[in-house]
XYZ file of C-alpha atoms in Angstrom:
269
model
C 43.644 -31.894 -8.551
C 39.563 -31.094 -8.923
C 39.025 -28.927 -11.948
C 37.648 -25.723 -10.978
C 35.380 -25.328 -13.703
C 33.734 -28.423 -12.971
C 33.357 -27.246 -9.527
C 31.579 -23.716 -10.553
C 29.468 -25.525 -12.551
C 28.062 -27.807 -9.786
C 27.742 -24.853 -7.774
C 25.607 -23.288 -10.291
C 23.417 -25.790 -10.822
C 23.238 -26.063 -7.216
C 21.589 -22.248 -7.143
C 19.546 -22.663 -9.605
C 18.168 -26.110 -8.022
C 17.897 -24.529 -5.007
C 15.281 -21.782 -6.230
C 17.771 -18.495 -5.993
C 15.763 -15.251 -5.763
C 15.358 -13.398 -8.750
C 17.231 -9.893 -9.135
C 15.476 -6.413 -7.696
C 11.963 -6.172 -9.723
C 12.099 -9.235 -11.357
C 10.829 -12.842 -11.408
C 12.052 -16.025 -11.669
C 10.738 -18.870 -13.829
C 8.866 -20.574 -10.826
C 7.231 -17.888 -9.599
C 6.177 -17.115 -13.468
C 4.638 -20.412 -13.585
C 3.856 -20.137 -10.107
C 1.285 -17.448 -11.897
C 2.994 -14.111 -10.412
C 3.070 -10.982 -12.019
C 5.672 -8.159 -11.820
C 3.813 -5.003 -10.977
C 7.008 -2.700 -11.426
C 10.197 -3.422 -13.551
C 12.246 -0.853 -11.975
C 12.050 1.574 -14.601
C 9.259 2.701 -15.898
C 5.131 3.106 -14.550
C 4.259 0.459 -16.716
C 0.999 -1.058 -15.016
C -0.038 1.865 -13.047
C -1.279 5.179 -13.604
C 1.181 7.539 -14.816
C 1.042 10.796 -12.926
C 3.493 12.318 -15.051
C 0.672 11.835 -18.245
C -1.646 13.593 -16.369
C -3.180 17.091 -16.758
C -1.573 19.083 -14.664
C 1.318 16.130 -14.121
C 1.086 14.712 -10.868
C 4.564 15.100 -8.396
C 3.297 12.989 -5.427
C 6.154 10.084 -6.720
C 9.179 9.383 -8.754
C 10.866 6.863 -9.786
C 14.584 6.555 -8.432
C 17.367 3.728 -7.993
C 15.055 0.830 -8.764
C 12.140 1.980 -6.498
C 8.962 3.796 -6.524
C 9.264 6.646 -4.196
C 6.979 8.841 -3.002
C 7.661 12.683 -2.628
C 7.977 15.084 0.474
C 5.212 17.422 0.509
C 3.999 17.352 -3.515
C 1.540 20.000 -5.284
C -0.566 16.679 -5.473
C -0.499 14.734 -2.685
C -2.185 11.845 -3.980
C -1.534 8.024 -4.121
C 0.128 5.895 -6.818
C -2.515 3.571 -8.574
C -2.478 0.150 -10.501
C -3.793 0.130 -14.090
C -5.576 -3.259 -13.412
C -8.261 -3.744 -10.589
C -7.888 -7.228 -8.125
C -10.345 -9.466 -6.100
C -8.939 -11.425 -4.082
C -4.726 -11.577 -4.268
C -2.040 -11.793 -2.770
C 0.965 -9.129 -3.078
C 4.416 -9.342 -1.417
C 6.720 -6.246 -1.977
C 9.334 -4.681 -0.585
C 9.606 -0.945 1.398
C 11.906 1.770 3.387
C 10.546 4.482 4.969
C 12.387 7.675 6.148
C 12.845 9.040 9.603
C 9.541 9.961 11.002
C 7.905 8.820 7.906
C 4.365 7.522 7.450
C 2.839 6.047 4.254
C 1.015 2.696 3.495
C -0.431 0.408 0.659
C -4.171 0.490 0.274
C -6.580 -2.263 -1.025
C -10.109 -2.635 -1.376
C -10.157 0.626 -2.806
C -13.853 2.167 -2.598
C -13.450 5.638 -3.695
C -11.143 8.573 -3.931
C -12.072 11.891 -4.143
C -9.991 15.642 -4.325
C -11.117 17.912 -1.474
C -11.635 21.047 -1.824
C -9.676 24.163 -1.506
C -11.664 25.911 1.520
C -12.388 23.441 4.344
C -13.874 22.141 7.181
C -11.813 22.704 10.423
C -12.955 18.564 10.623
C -10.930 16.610 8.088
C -13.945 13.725 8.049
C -16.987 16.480 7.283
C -14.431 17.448 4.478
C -14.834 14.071 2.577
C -18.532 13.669 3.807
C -19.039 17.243 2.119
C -17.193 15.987 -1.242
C -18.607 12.711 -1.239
C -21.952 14.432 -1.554
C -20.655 16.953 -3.927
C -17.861 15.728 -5.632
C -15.855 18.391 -7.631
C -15.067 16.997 -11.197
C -11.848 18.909 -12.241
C -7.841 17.860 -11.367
C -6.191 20.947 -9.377
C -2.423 21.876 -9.992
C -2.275 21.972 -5.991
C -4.562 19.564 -3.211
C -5.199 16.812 -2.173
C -6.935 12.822 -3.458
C -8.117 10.898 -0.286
C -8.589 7.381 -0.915
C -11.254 5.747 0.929
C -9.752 1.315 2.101
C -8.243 -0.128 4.224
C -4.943 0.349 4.577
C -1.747 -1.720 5.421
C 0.217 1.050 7.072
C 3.455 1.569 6.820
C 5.280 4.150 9.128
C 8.360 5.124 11.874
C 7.107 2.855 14.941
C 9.721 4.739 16.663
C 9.738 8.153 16.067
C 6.457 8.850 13.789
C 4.195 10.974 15.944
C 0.791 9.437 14.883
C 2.314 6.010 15.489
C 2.553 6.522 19.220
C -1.065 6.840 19.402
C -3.865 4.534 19.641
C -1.968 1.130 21.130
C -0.524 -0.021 17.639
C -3.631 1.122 15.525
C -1.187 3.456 13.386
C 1.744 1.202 13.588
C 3.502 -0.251 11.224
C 1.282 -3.825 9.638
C -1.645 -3.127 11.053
C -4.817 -2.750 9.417
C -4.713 1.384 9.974
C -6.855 2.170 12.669
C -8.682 -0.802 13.351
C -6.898 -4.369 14.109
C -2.960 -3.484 15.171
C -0.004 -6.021 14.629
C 0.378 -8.461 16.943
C 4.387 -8.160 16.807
C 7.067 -5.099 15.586
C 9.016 -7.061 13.462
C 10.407 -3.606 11.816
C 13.669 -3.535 10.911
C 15.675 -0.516 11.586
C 14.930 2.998 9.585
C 16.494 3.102 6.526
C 16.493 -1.031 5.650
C 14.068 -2.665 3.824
C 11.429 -4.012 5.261
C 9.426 -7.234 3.042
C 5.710 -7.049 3.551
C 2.678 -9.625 2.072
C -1.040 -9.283 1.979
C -3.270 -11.844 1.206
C -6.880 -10.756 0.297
C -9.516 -13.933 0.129
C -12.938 -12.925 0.152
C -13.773 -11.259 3.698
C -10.098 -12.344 5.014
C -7.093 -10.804 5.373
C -3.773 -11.116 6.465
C -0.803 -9.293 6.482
C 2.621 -10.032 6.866
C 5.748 -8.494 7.581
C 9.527 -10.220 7.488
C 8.070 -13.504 7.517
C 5.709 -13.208 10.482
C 1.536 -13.105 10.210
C 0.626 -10.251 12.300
C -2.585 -9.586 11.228
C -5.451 -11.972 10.095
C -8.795 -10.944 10.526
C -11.784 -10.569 8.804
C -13.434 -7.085 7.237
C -16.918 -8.220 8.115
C -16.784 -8.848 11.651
C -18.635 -5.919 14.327
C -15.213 -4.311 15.060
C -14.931 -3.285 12.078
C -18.075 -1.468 11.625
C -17.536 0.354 15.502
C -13.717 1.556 13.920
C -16.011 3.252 11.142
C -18.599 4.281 13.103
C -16.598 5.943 15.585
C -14.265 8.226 12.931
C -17.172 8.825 10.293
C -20.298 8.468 11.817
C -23.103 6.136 10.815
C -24.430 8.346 8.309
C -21.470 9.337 6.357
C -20.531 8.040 2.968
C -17.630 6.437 4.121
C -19.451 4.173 6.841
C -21.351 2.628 3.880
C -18.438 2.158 1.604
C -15.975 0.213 4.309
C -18.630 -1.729 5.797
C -20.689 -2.766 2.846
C -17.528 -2.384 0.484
C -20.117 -2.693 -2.380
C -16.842 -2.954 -4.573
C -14.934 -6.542 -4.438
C -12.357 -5.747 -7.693
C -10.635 -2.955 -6.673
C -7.331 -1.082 -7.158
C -4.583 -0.748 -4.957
C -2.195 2.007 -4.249
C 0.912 3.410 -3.004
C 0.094 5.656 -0.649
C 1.688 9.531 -0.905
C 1.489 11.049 2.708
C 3.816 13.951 2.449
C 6.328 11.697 3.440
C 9.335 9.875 1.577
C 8.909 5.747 1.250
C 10.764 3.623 -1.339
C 8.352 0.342 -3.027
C 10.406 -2.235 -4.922
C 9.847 -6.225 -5.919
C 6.164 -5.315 -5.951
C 4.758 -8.679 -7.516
C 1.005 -10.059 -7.259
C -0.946 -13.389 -8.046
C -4.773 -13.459 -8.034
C -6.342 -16.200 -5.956
C-alpha cells in the first residue's frame, strides 16, 4: 500500500513547483522577486490616500470583504488615490461591478480639481471655469474630477452610457477614445481580471487574458477625442495631449456607482 503522507507531500511540492497563485491581496515569492508590489492588503488604505483622515472625511469608498469598494452616491464623490506616483508600469487587479454600474481606473493623472457648488448647465465649461479659478478649500458635499485617461470599467449590458458611442464607454476601452476590440466581460456580479501596461507613449490594456486595447497616447486621434469634448482652448486639451506630467498617480474611480477592486498589485517598468 502507498503511504498517503508521502503522497500529499508530492502533491505539495507539486503546487508549489507549479507556481500556485497567491491568496486574495497577496503575493507570492516569484512575483516578489519578480519586483511586484501589493498595492492593497485587504485591510487597511495602506498606500493610498486615506479619505477617512481627511477634513471633512471622505465617504466616496470603503473597505469591505477583502475589497476596495466604492460607494453609491457619497457626500464626496471623488476617486480613491495611490500614495506613490508611477511612470511607466504595469498593474493587474481584479474588479465587480454592480448592475448598471459604471466606474474605472485612471492613469496618467494630470489634474483634479472640486467644482463648484453653482454651475454651468455644460459639465466641460464647469472644469474649464475651475481650472482657471481653482477653489482651494475641501467641501463636506461635491464633487473631485480627475482629468486621464481612463480604463473604464462599466455594465456593457445594461449601463446606459455604455450603449453609446460604438464601444467608446464600454468596458476596457480607453474611455472615450480607442474602444475594445472584444467583450470579454464576464457576467455582472463575477470578477472580472484586468492589466494595464503603461511604457512611455504606449498602452495596452487587458481584460481576462485578452489585449484589447494597444495604442499609443500621442497619435492624431487622440488629440481630435480632446478636441471634440473640450475644445482646443480649454485646459484640459493641453493637459491630455501634452500630458506635461509622466509620474503620475492612479485612482479608483468613485462614479456614484458600487465596484469592488481586489489583488491590485503593480511593477514599474
Amino acid at each position: 500500500m502507498r503511504n498517503p503522507m508521502r503522497l500529499w507531500a508530492l502533491a505539495g511540492a507539486v503546487l508549489l513547483s507549479s507556481g500556485a497563485p497567491a491568496a486574495d491581496n497577496q503575493l507570492t515569492a516569484q512575483e516578489k522577486a519578480a519586483g511586484w508590489k501589493l498595492l492593497f492588503d485587504g485591510k487597511t488604505y495602506a498606500g493610498w490616500e486615506d479619505p477617512t483622515k481627511r477634513s471633512p472625511p471622505g465617504d466616496s469608498f470603503s473597505i469591505e470583504d477583502g475589497c476596495l469598494k466604492s460607494t453609491s452616491h457619497p457626500k464626496i464623490e471623488e476617486d480613491l488615490f495611490t500614495g506613490e506616483t508611477f511612470a511607466d508600469f504595469e498593474l493587474q487587479f481584479d474588479w465587480k461591478i454592480s448592475p448598471r454600474g459604471n466606474s474605472g481606473l485612471k492613469y496618467r493623472i494630470q489634474d483634479r480639481v472640486f467644482l463648484p457648488d453653482q454651475r454651468l448647465p455644460k459639465f466641460e465649461d464647469n472644469v474649464n471655469a475651475v481650472l482657471k479659478n481653482r477653489r482651494t478649500d475641501r467641501p463636506a458635499k461635491g464633487q473631485e474630477y480627475v482629468i486621464g485617461f481612463e480604463y473604464q470599467l462599466t455594465d456593457n449590458a445594461a449601463n446606459s452610457d455604455a450603449q453609446r458611442n460604438g464601444g467608446l464607454h464600454q468596458t476596457a476601452a480607453l474611455y472615450d477614445m480607442f474602444a475594445a476590440s472584444k467583450d470579454v466581460t464576464r457576467p455582472v456580479g463575477e470578477f472580472n481580471h484586468s492589466r494595464l501596461v503603461v511604457k512611455g507613449d504606449r498602452i495596452e490594456h487587458w481584460l481576462n487574458g485578452e489585449k484589447v486595447v494597444d495604442a499609443s497616447l500621442k497619435v492624431p486621434e487622440i488629440a481630435q477625442s480632446v478636441a471634440k469634448r473640450w475644445g482646443k482652448d480649454s485646459p484640459v486639451y493641453h493637459l491630455l495631449v501634452d500630458q506635461p506630467r509622466k509620474s503620475c498617480q492612479v485612482s479608483l474611480q468613485n462614479h456614484s456607482d458600487v465596484a469592488w477592486f481586489k489583488n491590485i498589485r503593480i511593477k514599474r517598468l
